[in-house]
Amino acid sequence: MKDNFSLIIHGGAGSLDHLKREGNGPEIMDSVRRILEGGRHVLETGGTALDAVEYCAAELEDDPLYNAGRGSVLNEYGEVEMDAAIMDGATLNAGAIAGVTTIKNPIQLARQVLERSEHVMLIGKGAQDFAKVCGIRRMPDDYFFVDRRVRQWREAQKAGGMMLDHEDATPPKKLGTIGAVARDMDGNLAAATATGGIVNMRWGRVGDSPIIGAGVFADNETCAVSATGYGEQFQRTVLCKMISNFVYFQQKDAAAAAMAGIKYLVEKVNGLGGVIVIDRYGSCAVDHSTSGIIYGLIDKAGPGICKFTK
Ligand code: ASP
């Protein structure tokens, strides 16, 4: 018998004060709702969890409001360099790419790594070559140069530091990146995360988003998790796998595991960020150490709920 499906998407965590200031809160909520309902359609028409998270992540990448794909932040050289990963909870197969340029939808390239390569992660030039082999769509550089990103990059360069998307030039408040987790009607879990990284990042820096276990994880026996926040803190705590371990070893549900994960992140490294989690029974949870997180969720085929904080 077919079961209910569940889906959560996120568009980054932080104080989100600037959204109120710039007045684009309603715009983001409309976008989250539209993409969430698109994901519902994938799942209710029999699509797999993997299809649903790829679909949602690609839609989020296409919307310049988020720090992924088209709206990616700029690195130290004023360029866009993107990372993405996707994981199938049924098989623990995963695909990840890091440091790619001109790829319209990095999440689709990550899916190709999962499906067509015998590897888990491809980076830089090799990943670009693989994209050619797979016929992945490319875009010219100016497709990715959104005015807001150029302004944000200039501020960061002036301040001489790196910062997260959504963040003010002053202390870190708000983080970007996108992600999706899903459980399909056959009970399979999947997770996807994609990002442009952090503003003004240097030296080929790669964050947590494409690192399996740090910024993304899915296992049908436990849960599916996608993270957003300071990548270094999620890498050092291997946070998404940590949350899966709370389910595996302590039989926690999604809410308890997400809460324990964020507590661990804060206690261990004073970490700033958020997670979305669906457990093997389809229960949904969102948790964060920032004051806000942009998300939309459908719990067991229920109504779509879109919010700025848990
Ligand atoms: N986690 C991402 C990174 O460190 C940034 C973010 O979530 O905004 O690359």
Short mmCIF file of C-alpha atoms and ligand atoms in Angstrom, two decimals:
data_model
loop_
_atom_site.label_atom_id
_atom_site.label_comp_id
_atom_site.label_asym_id
_atom_site.label_seq_id
_atom_site.Cartn_x
_atom_site.Cartn_y
_atom_site.Cartn_z
CA MET A 1 0.00 0.00 0.00
CA LYS A 2 1.21 3.50 -0.84
CA ASP A 3 1.97 5.79 2.07
CA ASN A 4 1.74 9.57 2.50
CA PHE A 5 4.59 11.70 1.20
CA SER A 6 6.43 14.53 3.01
CA LEU A 7 8.56 17.38 1.70
CA ILE A 8 10.53 20.29 3.17
CA ILE A 9 12.48 22.97 1.30
CA HIS A 10 14.64 25.76 2.71
CA GLY A 11 16.06 29.00 1.37
CA GLY A 12 18.62 29.80 4.06
CA ALA A 13 18.79 30.76 7.72
CA GLY A 14 19.68 33.94 9.60
CA SER A 15 18.19 36.98 11.28
CA LEU A 16 16.24 37.74 8.09
CA ASP A 17 15.86 41.36 9.27
CA HIS A 18 16.98 42.62 5.88
CA LEU A 19 14.05 40.82 4.23
CA LYS A 20 11.68 42.96 6.25
CA ARG A 21 13.81 46.03 5.58
CA GLU A 22 14.01 45.43 1.82
CA GLY A 23 10.37 44.37 1.77
CA ASN A 24 10.98 41.15 -0.20
CA GLY A 25 9.63 38.82 2.48
CA PRO A 26 6.32 38.29 0.64
CA GLU A 27 8.22 37.68 -2.61
CA ILE A 28 10.28 34.93 -0.98
CA MET A 29 7.21 33.36 0.64
CA ASP A 30 5.43 33.29 -2.76
CA SER A 31 8.46 31.65 -4.29
CA VAL A 32 8.73 29.06 -1.48
CA ARG A 33 5.00 28.26 -1.79
CA ARG A 34 5.18 27.87 -5.57
CA ILE A 35 8.21 25.57 -5.43
CA LEU A 36 6.79 23.55 -2.51
CA GLU A 37 3.53 22.98 -4.40
CA GLY A 38 5.52 21.99 -7.50
CA GLY A 39 7.31 19.43 -5.32
CA ARG A 40 3.97 18.19 -4.01
CA HIS A 41 2.89 17.57 -7.60
CA VAL A 42 6.03 15.50 -8.27
CA LEU A 43 5.38 13.34 -5.19
CA GLU A 44 1.61 12.95 -5.51
CA THR A 45 1.94 11.87 -9.13
CA GLY A 46 4.27 9.06 -8.08
CA GLY A 47 7.66 10.79 -8.45
CA THR A 48 10.45 9.51 -6.25
CA ALA A 49 11.92 11.40 -3.30
CA LEU A 50 15.08 11.85 -5.40
CA ASP A 51 13.07 13.40 -8.25
CA ALA A 52 11.26 15.72 -5.83
CA VAL A 53 14.39 17.07 -4.13
CA GLU A 54 16.14 17.53 -7.48
CA TYR A 55 13.10 19.34 -8.88
CA CYS A 56 12.78 21.67 -5.86
CA ALA A 57 16.51 22.39 -5.66
CA ALA A 58 16.63 23.22 -9.40
CA GLU A 59 13.66 25.60 -9.05
CA LEU A 60 15.32 27.29 -6.07
CA GLU A 61 18.55 27.56 -8.11
CA ASP A 62 16.66 29.28 -10.93
CA ASP A 63 15.22 31.95 -8.61
CA PRO A 64 17.75 34.77 -8.08
CA LEU A 65 16.37 35.34 -4.56
CA TYR A 66 18.49 32.47 -3.21
CA ASN A 67 22.20 31.85 -2.89
CA ALA A 68 22.43 28.96 -5.35
CA GLY A 69 22.48 28.69 -9.14
CA ARG A 70 21.43 32.02 -10.62
CA GLY A 71 21.48 34.03 -7.36
CA SER A 72 24.83 32.69 -6.15
CA VAL A 73 27.09 35.00 -4.17
CA LEU A 74 30.46 36.08 -5.60
CA ASN A 75 33.87 34.81 -4.49
CA GLU A 76 37.03 36.83 -3.88
CA TYR A 77 37.64 37.21 -7.62
CA GLY A 78 34.11 38.45 -8.25
CA GLU A 79 33.15 35.09 -9.79
CA VAL A 80 30.36 32.62 -9.09
CA GLU A 81 31.58 29.18 -7.94
CA MET A 82 28.88 26.69 -7.02
CA ASP A 83 28.58 23.46 -5.00
CA ALA A 84 25.75 20.92 -4.80
CA ALA A 85 25.01 17.41 -3.56
CA ILE A 86 22.16 14.94 -3.67
CA MET A 87 21.72 11.66 -1.78
CA ASP A 88 19.41 8.68 -2.17
CA GLY A 89 18.38 7.22 1.19
CA ALA A 90 17.38 3.88 -0.36
CA THR A 91 20.90 3.02 -1.55
CA LEU A 92 23.14 5.62 0.13
CA ASN A 93 24.25 6.54 -3.39
CA ALA A 94 25.27 10.16 -3.60
CA GLY A 95 26.52 12.68 -6.15
CA ALA A 96 28.32 15.93 -5.38
CA ILE A 97 30.10 18.66 -7.31
CA ALA A 98 32.19 21.57 -6.07
CA GLY A 99 33.71 24.73 -7.50
CA VAL A 100 31.79 24.70 -10.79
CA THR A 101 31.07 27.75 -12.94
CA THR A 102 28.50 28.47 -15.69
CA ILE A 103 26.39 25.39 -14.83
CA LYS A 104 22.74 26.50 -14.82
CA ASN A 105 21.62 23.87 -12.32
CA PRO A 106 24.46 22.37 -10.27
CA ILE A 107 21.98 20.02 -8.56
CA GLN A 108 21.26 18.37 -11.92
CA LEU A 109 24.97 17.83 -12.43
CA ALA A 110 25.18 16.29 -8.93
CA ARG A 111 22.32 13.92 -9.89
CA GLN A 112 24.28 12.89 -12.98
CA VAL A 113 27.31 12.14 -10.80
CA LEU A 114 25.04 9.94 -8.69
CA GLU A 115 23.46 8.19 -11.68
CA ARG A 116 26.25 7.97 -14.24
CA SER A 117 29.66 8.09 -12.60
CA GLU A 118 31.26 5.59 -10.28
CA HIS A 119 32.33 8.47 -8.02
CA VAL A 120 30.69 10.55 -5.32
CA MET A 121 32.31 13.95 -5.80
CA LEU A 122 33.74 15.79 -8.81
CA ILE A 123 35.34 19.22 -8.60
CA GLY A 124 36.42 22.11 -10.82
CA LYS A 125 37.56 21.35 -14.37
CA GLY A 126 36.80 17.63 -14.17
CA ALA A 127 33.24 18.36 -13.06
CA GLN A 128 32.90 20.84 -15.95
CA ASP A 129 34.12 18.19 -18.41
CA PHE A 130 31.67 15.65 -16.98
CA ALA A 131 28.89 18.25 -17.41
CA LYS A 132 29.75 18.39 -21.13
CA VAL A 133 29.56 14.60 -21.41
CA CYS A 134 26.13 14.66 -19.72
CA GLY A 135 24.83 17.53 -21.84
CA ILE A 136 24.18 19.70 -18.78
CA ARG A 137 22.95 23.19 -19.58
CA ARG A 138 25.49 26.05 -19.24
CA MET A 139 24.82 29.78 -19.04
CA PRO A 140 27.08 32.77 -19.74
CA ASP A 141 28.66 34.43 -16.67
CA ASP A 142 26.34 37.43 -16.77
CA TYR A 143 23.30 35.17 -16.17
CA PHE A 144 24.63 34.71 -12.63
CA PHE A 145 25.53 38.36 -11.94
CA VAL A 146 22.54 39.62 -10.04
CA ASP A 147 22.86 43.33 -8.99
CA ARG A 148 22.24 42.55 -5.34
CA ARG A 149 25.12 40.07 -5.32
CA VAL A 150 27.54 42.53 -6.88
CA ARG A 151 26.60 45.12 -4.23
CA GLN A 152 26.98 42.57 -1.45
CA TRP A 153 30.39 41.52 -2.82
CA ARG A 154 31.61 45.14 -2.98
CA GLU A 155 30.58 45.62 0.67
CA ALA A 156 32.45 42.47 1.70
CA GLN A 157 35.54 43.53 -0.26
CA LYS A 158 35.44 46.96 1.40
CA ALA A 159 35.09 45.36 4.82
CA GLY A 160 37.92 42.98 3.86
CA GLY A 161 36.09 39.84 4.97
CA MET A 162 33.91 36.94 3.98
CA MET A 163 30.25 36.78 4.79
CA LEU A 164 27.26 34.59 4.36
CA ASP A 165 24.42 35.40 2.04
CA HIS A 166 21.60 37.40 3.70
CA GLU A 167 24.19 38.67 6.10
CA ASP A 168 24.73 42.35 6.80
CA ALA A 169 28.31 43.59 6.46
CA THR A 170 28.39 43.84 10.27
CA PRO A 171 28.35 40.67 12.44
CA PRO A 172 27.02 37.49 10.85
CA LYS A 173 23.27 37.36 11.10
CA LYS A 174 21.76 35.58 8.21
CA LEU A 175 22.75 32.66 5.97
CA GLY A 176 21.76 31.63 2.45
CA THR A 177 21.86 28.38 0.44
CA ILE A 178 18.99 26.12 -0.56
CA GLY A 179 17.96 22.58 0.21
CA ALA A 180 15.20 20.01 0.04
CA VAL A 181 14.36 16.73 1.78
CA ALA A 182 11.57 14.35 0.85
CA ARG A 183 9.93 11.04 1.64
CA ASP A 184 8.01 9.52 -1.26
CA MET A 185 4.95 7.26 -1.23
CA ASP A 186 7.18 4.17 -1.21
CA GLY A 187 8.90 5.36 1.95
CA ASN A 188 12.17 6.33 0.28
CA LEU A 189 14.07 9.34 1.60
CA ALA A 190 16.29 11.79 -0.32
CA ALA A 191 18.12 15.05 0.37
CA ALA A 192 19.64 17.81 -1.77
CA THR A 193 21.66 20.94 -0.95
CA ALA A 194 23.07 23.59 -3.31
CA THR A 195 24.94 26.84 -2.74
CA GLY A 196 27.08 29.62 -4.11
CA GLY A 197 29.06 29.41 -0.86
CA ILE A 198 29.87 32.51 1.16
CA VAL A 199 30.40 36.06 -0.08
CA ASN A 200 34.01 36.89 -1.00
CA MET A 201 35.22 33.34 -0.19
CA ARG A 202 38.88 32.71 -0.99
CA TRP A 203 41.31 30.11 -2.32
CA GLY A 204 38.87 27.64 -3.78
CA ARG A 205 37.03 27.37 -0.47
CA VAL A 206 34.39 24.61 -0.37
CA GLY A 207 31.79 24.61 2.40
CA ASP A 208 29.60 21.89 3.85
CA SER A 209 26.86 21.83 1.19
CA PRO A 210 28.47 19.27 -1.17
CA ILE A 211 30.05 17.24 1.64
CA ILE A 212 28.04 14.10 2.34
CA GLY A 213 27.31 13.96 6.07
CA ALA A 214 28.12 17.63 6.67
CA GLY A 215 25.60 19.60 4.58
CA VAL A 216 23.42 16.76 3.29
CA PHE A 217 22.54 13.19 4.25
CA ALA A 218 19.80 10.61 3.62
CA ASP A 219 19.29 7.05 4.82
CA ASN A 220 15.94 5.26 4.61
CA GLU A 221 16.65 3.68 8.00
CA THR A 222 16.98 7.06 9.72
CA CYS A 223 16.19 10.39 8.06
CA ALA A 224 16.96 12.91 5.31
CA VAL A 225 18.71 16.15 6.28
CA SER A 226 19.79 19.36 4.50
CA ALA A 227 21.71 22.13 6.27
CA THR A 228 22.40 25.82 5.86
CA GLY A 229 24.81 27.95 7.84
CA TYR A 230 28.54 28.50 8.28
CA GLY A 231 29.89 25.58 6.28
CA GLU A 232 33.07 25.24 8.30
CA GLN A 233 31.03 24.63 11.48
CA PHE A 234 28.89 21.99 9.77
CA GLN A 235 31.98 20.30 8.34
CA ARG A 236 33.70 20.16 11.71
CA THR A 237 30.64 18.64 13.39
CA VAL A 238 29.57 16.46 10.39
CA LEU A 239 26.17 17.70 11.43
CA CYS A 240 23.77 15.99 9.01
CA LYS A 241 25.26 12.57 9.76
CA MET A 242 25.22 13.45 13.45
CA ILE A 243 21.46 14.03 13.20
CA SER A 244 21.05 10.69 11.40
CA ASN A 245 23.04 9.07 14.21
CA PHE A 246 20.62 10.47 16.79
CA VAL A 247 17.86 8.59 14.96
CA TYR A 248 19.92 5.43 14.41
CA PHE A 249 21.42 5.05 17.87
CA GLN A 250 18.86 6.82 20.05
CA GLN A 251 15.62 6.21 18.10
CA LYS A 252 14.84 9.94 18.12
CA ASP A 253 12.14 11.25 15.79
CA ALA A 254 12.77 14.11 13.33
CA ALA A 255 11.97 16.89 15.83
CA ALA A 256 14.09 15.45 18.65
CA ALA A 257 16.99 14.65 16.31
CA ALA A 258 16.95 18.12 14.72
CA MET A 259 16.88 19.73 18.15
CA ALA A 260 19.72 17.53 19.43
CA GLY A 261 21.73 18.33 16.28
CA ILE A 262 21.39 22.08 16.67
CA LYS A 263 22.23 21.81 20.38
CA TYR A 264 25.37 19.86 19.46
CA LEU A 265 26.31 22.45 16.80
CA VAL A 266 26.01 25.28 19.31
CA GLU A 267 27.71 23.48 22.20
CA LYS A 268 30.63 22.18 20.15
CA VAL A 269 31.48 25.07 17.82
CA ASN A 270 29.03 27.85 18.69
CA GLY A 271 27.56 27.16 15.25
CA LEU A 272 25.11 29.34 13.36
CA GLY A 273 22.65 27.77 10.97
CA GLY A 274 19.61 25.58 10.48
CA VAL A 275 18.48 22.13 9.32
CA ILE A 276 15.42 20.53 7.74
CA VAL A 277 14.75 16.89 8.60
CA ILE A 278 12.26 14.19 7.55
CA ASP A 279 12.44 10.90 9.42
CA ARG A 280 11.62 7.44 8.08
CA TYR A 281 8.01 7.75 9.23
CA GLY A 282 7.59 11.00 7.27
CA SER A 283 7.57 13.34 10.26
CA CYS A 284 9.00 16.77 9.46
CA ALA A 285 11.17 19.07 11.58
CA VAL A 286 12.94 22.39 11.15
CA ASP A 287 15.42 23.72 13.68
CA HIS A 288 18.01 26.50 13.78
CA SER A 289 20.39 28.43 16.00
CA THR A 290 19.85 31.62 14.01
CA SER A 291 16.73 33.63 14.75
CA GLY A 292 15.14 32.68 11.44
CA ILE A 293 15.08 30.18 8.57
CA ILE A 294 13.14 30.42 5.31
CA TYR A 295 11.24 27.18 4.72
CA GLY A 296 8.14 25.46 3.41
CA LEU A 297 6.90 22.02 4.41
CA ILE A 298 4.27 19.43 3.64
CA ASP A 299 3.89 16.96 6.52
CA LYS A 300 2.35 13.63 5.39
CA ALA A 301 0.52 15.15 2.39
CA GLY A 302 -1.02 17.84 4.62
CA PRO A 303 -1.37 21.53 3.78
CA GLY A 304 1.71 23.51 2.70
CA ILE A 305 3.18 25.60 5.51
CA CYS A 306 5.63 28.37 4.60
CA LYS A 307 7.45 30.33 7.30
CA PHE A 308 10.49 32.38 8.35
CA THR A 309 11.11 30.59 11.61
CA LYS A 310 10.26 27.21 13.13
N1 ASP B 1 26.53 26.38 4.06
C1 ASP B 1 26.93 27.26 2.99
C2 ASP B 1 28.42 27.27 2.87
O1 ASP B 1 29.09 27.37 3.89
C3 ASP B 1 26.48 28.67 3.17
C4 ASP B 1 25.05 28.87 3.56
O2 ASP B 1 24.37 27.97 4.04
O3 ASP B 1 24.60 29.99 3.36
O4 ASP B 1 28.93 27.23 1.78
#
